Short mmCIF file of C-alpha atoms in Angstrom, two decimals:
data_model
loop_
_atom_site.label_atom_id
_atom_site.label_comp_id
_atom_site.label_asym_id
_atom_site.label_seq_id
_atom_site.Cartn_x
_atom_site.Cartn_y
_atom_site.Cartn_z
CA MET F 269 -34.41 -0.32 -2.39
CA SER F 270 -35.41 -1.91 0.90
CA GLY F 271 -33.98 -4.87 2.76
CA VAL F 272 -30.71 -6.59 1.97
CA ILE F 273 -29.44 -6.48 -1.61
CA ARG F 274 -28.37 -9.85 -3.03
CA LEU F 275 -25.32 -9.97 -5.26
CA THR F 276 -23.79 -12.73 -7.31
CA ARG F 277 -20.16 -13.51 -6.51
CA GLU F 278 -19.29 -12.15 -9.94
CA ARG F 279 -20.90 -8.78 -9.13
CA ALA F 280 -19.26 -8.73 -5.69
CA ARG F 281 -15.87 -9.24 -7.36
CA GLN F 282 -16.62 -6.43 -9.77
CA LEU F 283 -17.30 -4.06 -6.88
CA ALA F 284 -13.96 -5.04 -5.32
CA VAL F 285 -12.12 -4.46 -8.61
CA MET F 286 -13.81 -1.11 -9.27
CA GLY F 287 -13.14 0.03 -5.70
CA GLN F 288 -9.43 -0.55 -6.27
CA SER F 289 -9.46 1.24 -9.66
CA LEU F 290 -8.41 -1.93 -11.45
CA ASP F 291 -11.23 -1.82 -14.00
CA ALA F 292 -11.07 -0.06 -17.37
CA GLU F 293 -11.85 3.33 -15.80
CA ARG F 294 -8.30 4.23 -14.84
CA PRO F 295 -7.37 7.17 -12.58
CA GLY F 296 -6.22 10.31 -14.36
CA ASP F 297 -2.86 10.69 -12.64
CA VAL F 298 -0.87 9.76 -9.52
CA LEU F 299 -2.73 12.11 -7.19
CA ASP F 300 -6.10 10.88 -8.47
CA ALA F 301 -4.98 7.27 -7.95
CA VAL F 302 -3.90 7.87 -4.34
CA ARG F 303 -7.11 9.76 -3.61
CA ARG F 304 -9.18 6.86 -4.92
CA LEU F 305 -7.16 4.25 -3.03
CA GLY F 306 -6.96 6.33 0.15
CA PHE F 307 -3.29 5.52 0.67
CA LEU F 308 -0.26 3.72 -0.74
CA GLN F 309 1.68 1.21 1.31
CA LEU F 310 5.45 1.66 1.10
CA ASP F 311 7.66 -1.40 0.92
CA PRO F 312 11.33 -1.47 -0.12
CA THR F 313 11.32 -5.05 -1.45
CA ALA F 314 11.99 -4.60 -5.15
CA ALA F 315 12.55 -7.94 -6.87
CA VAL F 316 10.52 -6.41 -9.71
CA ALA F 317 9.87 -2.85 -8.49
CA ARG F 318 8.97 -1.19 -5.20
CA SER F 319 5.41 -2.04 -4.18
CA GLU F 320 4.10 1.53 -4.27
CA HIS F 321 5.40 1.89 -7.83
CA LEU F 322 3.85 -1.41 -8.94
CA VAL F 323 0.51 -0.40 -7.40
CA LEU F 324 0.51 2.87 -9.32
CA TRP F 325 1.62 1.19 -12.55
CA SER F 326 -1.25 -1.33 -12.18
CA ARG F 327 -3.69 1.59 -12.06
CA LEU F 328 -2.09 4.09 -14.45
CA GLY F 329 -0.26 1.93 -16.96
CA ARG F 330 2.98 2.55 -18.80
CA GLY F 331 2.67 6.35 -18.50
CA PHE F 332 3.43 6.22 -14.76
CA ARG F 333 6.92 7.32 -13.72
CA PRO F 334 8.23 6.88 -10.15
CA ASP F 335 9.74 10.36 -10.16
CA GLU F 336 6.21 11.75 -10.43
CA LEU F 337 5.37 10.22 -7.04
CA ALA F 338 8.56 11.71 -5.58
CA ARG F 339 7.67 15.12 -7.02
CA LEU F 340 4.21 15.12 -5.44
CA LEU F 341 5.68 14.01 -2.12
CA HIS F 342 8.72 16.22 -1.79
CA ARG F 343 8.23 19.24 -4.04
CA GLU F 344 4.53 19.90 -4.53
CA ARG F 345 3.66 18.26 -1.18
CA SER F 346 0.20 17.24 -2.40
CA LEU F 347 1.05 13.84 -0.87
CA PHE F 348 2.81 13.06 2.40
CA GLU F 349 4.48 10.06 4.00
CA TYR F 350 3.31 8.78 7.37
CA ARG F 351 4.22 5.50 9.08
CA ALA F 352 4.98 3.43 5.95
CA PHE F 353 2.06 4.86 3.97
CA VAL F 354 1.50 7.73 1.55
CA TYR F 355 -1.63 9.85 1.95
CA PRO F 356 -3.13 12.85 0.15
CA THR F 357 -2.10 15.99 2.03
CA ALA F 358 -5.73 17.11 1.84
CA ASP F 359 -6.51 14.19 4.20
CA TYR F 360 -4.04 15.33 6.86
CA PRO F 361 -6.82 16.76 9.13
CA LEU F 362 -8.51 13.32 9.12
CA LEU F 363 -5.31 11.66 10.34
CA ARG F 364 -4.43 14.28 12.92
CA PRO F 365 -6.65 12.73 15.66
CA LEU F 366 -4.68 9.49 15.27
CA MET F 367 -1.43 11.43 15.66
CA ASP F 368 -2.77 13.22 18.74
CA ALA F 369 -3.92 9.99 20.41
CA GLY F 370 -0.59 9.56 22.21
CA GLY F 371 0.31 5.98 21.34
CA SER F 372 1.17 3.23 23.80
CA PRO F 373 1.95 3.77 27.50
CA ARG F 374 5.42 2.38 26.86
CA ARG F 375 6.09 4.97 24.20
CA ALA F 376 4.82 7.77 26.45
CA ALA F 377 6.97 6.59 29.36
CA TRP F 378 10.12 6.43 27.19
CA LEU F 379 9.51 9.91 25.81
CA GLU F 380 8.98 11.25 29.33
CA ALA F 381 12.22 9.64 30.53
CA ASN F 382 14.01 11.21 27.56
CA ALA F 383 12.42 14.67 27.69
CA ALA F 384 15.78 16.45 27.29
CA PHE F 385 16.68 14.23 24.32
CA ARG F 386 13.32 15.01 22.72
CA ALA F 387 13.83 18.75 23.24
CA TYR F 388 17.32 18.50 21.69
CA VAL F 389 16.01 16.76 18.54
CA LEU F 390 13.25 19.30 18.05
CA ALA F 391 15.65 22.21 18.64
CA GLU F 392 18.12 20.83 16.12
CA LEU F 393 15.41 20.47 13.50
CA GLU F 394 14.21 23.99 14.27
CA ALA F 395 17.70 25.44 13.85
CA ARG F 396 19.26 23.20 11.18
CA GLY F 397 16.51 21.14 9.58
CA PRO F 398 15.85 19.29 7.42
CA LEU F 399 18.23 16.63 8.80
CA ARG F 400 18.95 12.93 8.44
CA SER F 401 19.07 10.70 11.51
CA ARG F 402 22.88 10.53 11.23
CA ASP F 403 23.00 14.32 11.71
CA LEU F 404 21.66 13.97 15.27
CA GLU F 405 23.49 12.85 18.40
CA ASP F 406 22.23 10.11 20.67
CA ARG F 407 21.54 12.03 23.89
CA SER F 408 19.14 9.51 25.38
CA ALA F 409 19.05 9.15 29.15
CA VAL F 410 17.26 5.80 28.93
CA PRO F 411 18.00 3.55 25.92
CA TRP F 412 15.18 1.95 23.96
CA ARG F 413 15.03 -1.77 24.66
CA SER F 414 13.60 -4.29 22.22
CA SER F 415 14.13 -7.90 21.23
CA GLY F 416 14.19 -6.75 17.59
CA TRP F 417 16.39 -4.63 15.38
CA THR F 418 15.34 -1.35 17.06
CA ASP F 419 17.13 -2.24 20.32
CA GLY F 420 19.44 0.63 21.26
CA ARG F 421 18.61 2.63 18.14
CA ASN F 422 17.66 5.63 20.20
CA VAL F 423 17.86 8.38 17.60
CA GLY F 424 15.78 6.33 15.18
CA GLN F 425 13.17 5.56 17.82
CA MET F 426 12.93 9.19 18.91
CA LEU F 427 12.35 10.25 15.31
CA GLU F 428 9.76 7.50 14.81
CA PHE F 429 7.85 8.50 17.94
CA LEU F 430 7.92 12.22 17.13
CA TRP F 431 6.72 11.28 13.62
CA ALA F 432 3.91 9.12 15.01
CA GLY F 433 2.81 12.02 17.21
CA GLY F 434 2.73 14.45 14.30
CA GLU F 435 5.53 16.69 15.60
CA ILE F 436 7.93 15.99 12.72
CA ALA F 437 7.53 14.77 9.14
CA VAL F 438 9.50 13.34 6.26
CA SER F 439 10.58 16.31 4.18
CA ALA F 440 12.47 14.39 1.49
CA ARG F 441 14.35 11.19 0.69
CA ASP F 442 18.10 11.11 0.03
CA ALA F 443 18.98 7.88 -1.80
CA GLY F 444 16.05 6.28 0.04
CA GLU F 445 17.03 7.65 3.46
CA ARG F 446 14.40 9.77 5.18
CA VAL F 447 15.17 13.45 5.71
CA TRP F 448 13.30 14.96 8.66
CA ASP F 449 11.90 18.38 9.47
CA LEU F 450 9.35 19.96 11.76
CA ALA F 451 5.82 19.06 10.72
CA ARG F 452 4.78 22.69 10.36
CA ARG F 453 7.28 23.10 7.51
CA VAL F 454 5.89 20.12 5.62
CA LEU F 455 2.21 19.73 6.49
CA PRO F 456 -0.82 22.05 6.85
CA VAL F 457 -0.76 21.87 10.66
CA ASP F 458 -2.94 24.99 10.93
CA ALA F 459 -5.80 23.43 8.94
CA PRO F 460 -9.12 23.34 10.82
CA ALA F 461 -9.32 20.38 13.19
CA VAL F 462 -11.73 17.51 12.53
CA PRO F 463 -13.28 15.89 15.63
CA ALA F 464 -11.98 12.36 16.18
CA ALA F 465 -15.38 10.66 15.78
CA GLU F 466 -16.10 12.52 12.54
CA ALA F 467 -12.64 11.70 11.18
CA GLU F 468 -13.11 8.03 12.04
CA ARG F 469 -16.47 7.90 10.22
CA GLU F 470 -15.08 9.60 7.13
CA LEU F 471 -12.02 7.37 6.98
CA ALA F 472 -14.27 4.31 7.35
CA ARG F 473 -16.44 5.54 4.47
CA ARG F 474 -13.36 6.04 2.30
CA ARG F 475 -11.94 2.65 3.21
CA LEU F 476 -15.15 0.99 2.07
CA ARG F 477 -15.12 3.06 -1.12
CA SER F 478 -11.64 1.78 -1.92
CA LEU F 479 -12.55 -1.83 -1.11
CA GLY F 480 -15.91 -1.78 -2.90
CA ILE F 481 -17.25 -4.54 -0.65
CA ALA F 482 -16.20 -5.73 2.80
CA ARG F 483 -17.40 -7.32 5.99
CA PRO F 484 -19.20 -4.78 8.21
CA ALA F 485 -16.87 -3.08 10.69
CA GLY F 486 -19.57 -2.87 13.35
CA PRO F 487 -23.06 -1.56 14.14
CA GLY F 488 -23.85 1.74 12.48
CA GLY F 489 -20.98 1.48 10.05
CA SER F 490 -20.93 2.87 6.52
CA GLY F 491 -22.17 1.13 3.40
CA VAL F 492 -25.23 -0.73 2.16
CA ALA F 493 -25.99 -4.17 3.57
CA VAL F 494 -25.62 -6.92 0.95
CA GLU F 495 -25.53 -10.68 0.74
CA VAL F 496 -23.24 -12.54 -1.64
CA GLU F 497 -24.49 -15.65 -3.39
CA GLY F 498 -22.74 -18.76 -2.08
CA VAL F 499 -20.85 -16.88 0.65
CA THR F 500 -22.12 -16.95 4.22
CA GLY F 501 -22.29 -13.93 6.49
CA GLN F 502 -22.99 -10.24 6.15
CA TRP F 503 -21.31 -7.79 3.80
CA VAL F 504 -21.52 -4.07 3.13
CA ALA F 505 -20.95 -2.39 -0.23
CA ASP F 506 -20.17 1.12 -1.33
CA PRO F 507 -23.49 2.57 -2.55
CA ASP F 508 -21.92 4.59 -5.37
CA LEU F 509 -20.51 1.44 -6.99
CA LEU F 510 -23.63 -0.72 -6.80
CA GLU F 511 -25.21 0.67 -9.96
CA ARG F 512 -22.01 1.35 -11.89
CA PRO F 513 -21.46 -0.84 -14.98
CA PHE F 514 -18.28 -2.89 -15.03
CA VAL F 515 -15.72 -3.03 -17.81
CA GLY F 516 -12.69 -5.11 -16.94
CA ARG F 517 -9.09 -5.33 -18.07
CA THR F 518 -5.98 -7.36 -17.31
CA ALA F 519 -3.69 -6.14 -14.52
CA ILE F 520 -0.62 -7.50 -12.75
CA LEU F 521 -0.61 -6.68 -9.05
CA SER F 522 1.98 -6.04 -6.39
CA PRO F 523 2.27 -8.81 -3.77
CA PHE F 524 1.04 -6.14 -1.31
CA ASP F 525 -1.91 -4.99 -3.43
CA ARG F 526 -5.04 -4.23 -1.42
CA LEU F 527 -7.19 -6.35 -3.73
CA VAL F 528 -5.54 -9.43 -2.21
CA HIS F 529 -4.38 -7.98 1.11
CA ASP F 530 -7.34 -9.50 2.98
CA ARG F 531 -6.65 -13.19 2.39
CA VAL F 532 -10.04 -14.31 3.76
CA ARG F 533 -11.93 -11.93 1.45
CA ALA F 534 -9.81 -12.96 -1.56
CA LEU F 535 -10.66 -16.60 -0.92
CA ALA F 536 -14.37 -15.96 -0.31
CA LEU F 537 -14.99 -13.75 -3.35
CA PHE F 538 -12.31 -14.79 -5.84
CA GLY F 539 -11.58 -18.37 -4.75
CA TYR F 540 -7.96 -17.20 -4.62
CA ASP F 541 -5.87 -18.71 -1.84
CA TYR F 542 -3.20 -16.05 -1.52
CA ARG F 543 -0.21 -16.04 0.78
CA LEU F 544 2.63 -13.54 0.88
CA GLU F 545 5.79 -15.67 0.86
CA ILE F 546 8.54 -13.02 0.79
CA TYR F 547 9.29 -13.70 4.46
CA VAL F 548 8.84 -17.48 4.22
CA PRO F 549 12.00 -19.65 4.06
CA ALA F 550 12.68 -20.71 0.47
CA ALA F 551 12.17 -24.43 1.19
CA LYS F 552 8.67 -23.74 2.54
CA ARG F 553 7.39 -21.55 -0.29
CA ARG F 554 4.60 -22.92 -2.44
CA TRP F 555 4.45 -20.22 -5.10
CA GLY F 556 7.74 -18.30 -4.91
CA TYR F 557 9.50 -15.26 -3.45
CA TYR F 558 7.95 -12.24 -5.22
CA VAL F 559 4.67 -13.51 -6.61
CA LEU F 560 2.51 -11.15 -8.66
CA PRO F 561 -1.23 -11.91 -8.80
CA VAL F 562 -2.77 -11.57 -12.28
CA LEU F 563 -6.25 -10.10 -12.60
CA ARG F 564 -8.35 -10.57 -15.74
CA GLY F 565 -11.69 -8.82 -15.62
CA ASP F 566 -13.17 -9.79 -12.26
CA ARG F 567 -11.15 -13.02 -11.89
CA LEU F 568 -7.73 -13.65 -10.42
CA VAL F 569 -6.45 -16.06 -13.03
CA ALA F 570 -2.75 -16.58 -12.28
CA ARG F 571 0.27 -15.75 -10.18
CA ALA F 572 3.74 -15.08 -11.56
CA ASP F 573 6.94 -15.65 -9.57
CA ALA F 574 8.87 -12.80 -11.16
CA ARG F 575 12.23 -11.07 -10.91
CA ALA F 576 13.66 -8.16 -12.88
CA ASP F 577 17.11 -9.15 -14.12
CA ARG F 578 18.24 -5.63 -15.01
CA ARG F 579 21.77 -6.62 -15.92
CA ALA F 580 20.49 -8.99 -18.61
CA GLY F 581 17.49 -6.82 -19.52
CA VAL F 582 15.06 -9.67 -18.78
CA LEU F 583 11.90 -10.04 -16.73
CA ARG F 584 12.35 -13.61 -15.48
CA VAL F 585 9.30 -15.59 -14.41
CA ALA F 586 10.42 -18.77 -12.67
CA ALA F 587 6.85 -20.07 -12.81
CA MET F 588 3.46 -18.81 -13.88
CA HIS F 589 0.75 -20.66 -12.01
CA LEU F 590 -2.67 -20.63 -13.67
CA GLU F 591 -5.68 -21.01 -11.41
CA ALA F 592 -7.97 -24.00 -11.78
CA GLY F 593 -10.48 -23.53 -14.60
CA CYS F 594 -8.35 -20.97 -16.45
CA GLY F 595 -7.55 -21.53 -20.10
CA GLU F 596 -5.05 -20.57 -22.77
CA ASP F 597 -6.76 -17.19 -23.31
CA ASP F 598 -6.09 -16.37 -19.65
CA ALA F 599 -2.48 -17.49 -19.99
CA GLU F 600 -2.04 -15.34 -23.10
CA ALA F 601 -3.57 -12.32 -21.37
CA ALA F 602 -1.13 -12.81 -18.49
CA ARG F 603 1.82 -13.07 -20.88
CA LEU F 604 0.79 -9.90 -22.68
CA GLU F 605 0.56 -8.01 -19.40
CA LEU F 606 3.97 -9.33 -18.36
CA ARG F 607 5.26 -7.85 -21.63
CA GLU F 608 3.67 -4.52 -20.64
CA LEU F 609 5.39 -4.74 -17.27
CA ALA F 610 8.75 -5.45 -18.89
CA ASP F 611 8.32 -2.48 -21.23
CA TRP F 612 7.57 -0.19 -18.29
CA LEU F 613 10.65 -1.48 -16.47
CA GLY F 614 12.79 -0.95 -19.56
CA LEU F 615 13.51 -4.68 -19.97
CA ALA F 616 13.86 -6.07 -23.47
CA GLU F 617 12.62 -9.61 -22.90
CA VAL F 618 10.22 -11.73 -20.84
CA VAL F 619 11.26 -15.29 -20.06
CA VAL F 620 8.61 -17.57 -18.54
CA GLU F 621 10.49 -20.68 -17.49
CA ARG F 622 7.44 -22.83 -16.89
CA THR F 623 3.65 -22.59 -16.79
CA VAL F 624 1.76 -24.67 -14.24
CA VAL F 625 -2.00 -25.28 -14.35
CA SER F 626 -3.51 -25.73 -10.90
CA SER F 627 -5.67 -28.81 -10.33
CA ASP F 628 -7.16 -27.54 -7.03
#
C-alpha cells in the first residue's frame, strides 16, 4: 500500500484495544501479558485492587492470581521491578542504556558528595544482602534536601539512586516493603549490551505495538502513517495490527490503564473525557475516587466509582455513569463484568447505588 492509510474512528479504536490485549484474543499467562504490554505500572492505591493486579485481571480474566505475578518477579525472575514498573527480564538489555545514562546533575552531585555512604551501602549488600532499607545506617555526609516527603530520607534516596543507575535491584517484597540486593544477583547484568540508539528504536517499536495507534513521536519513527476519519493531525499505527480482524469483549479497567492513560488520545478516538481523580479533593471530583472505565468492544461505555468492602463481602459502586448514547445493553454488560470482578475479588455481592446516564 502506498501513501497514507485512512481509518475510520471505529477501526482506530479497534487497533488501540487490540494493542492493549483487551480484545477477545487474551494473553496466555502473566508473562505473555507483560510482554505484550511492554510493562506494568505499579501503584499501591487499592480501593478495589492494586492497579497492576487489575490490569492483569482485565487481560487474563478470573484465572489470574496476584501470587503468580509475585512468583515471576521474586522466584523465577522472568520479570523484574524498576522505578515503579514491571518489565520482562528478557528486556533488561534494552533498559540498561537508560540506567547507564547517569540521571540529573543534582543526583550525580549528591552521590559524589556521599561517595563513602554509597560505598558503605554497596558493601553491606555485598556482605549481608538482601536487605531492607531499615537494615542500613544513615551515613550520609550531605543530607538530601527536598520540599517533598523525601527530604532527609537519605538511606531511601541512596537506594533509589543506586536502583536508577542499575547497581542494585529489588530482590523481593516483604509485606510490600522492598528488599534490596546487588543487581548482579537479580538481573542478567552480563547479557550482551545493546547500543543506546538501537535500544531506543526497539522500545519505541514495542510502545507503538502496545498502543496500536498513536501520534508520531518524531521524524523517522516506527509505524505506518495513517489518518483517522474526523480527527485532525497525523497518526501512526502498528503494521501487524492493521490487517488483523477484531473481536471485542467487555472489560473493566484500572484507573491507570494504558488504554486511557493518554487523556488526549482517549478523547480523540473514544470521545471519552477521562480524568484521574484519586488525588483530587473530594469536593472537586466529578466522577469519584477510584473510577473504573468500562470497555465494551471498541467503545468506552461507562465508568464505575467502585470500592471493595471486604468486611461486608460487597463490591460497592457509588455511581455507574453511562456515556452519552449508551443503552441498557451497555449497562447490563457493565453490570455483568462488575459481577465478574466481584467473583475474582472473592466478594459475594455487587451493589450499584445509582446509575447515571450522561447527557453530554
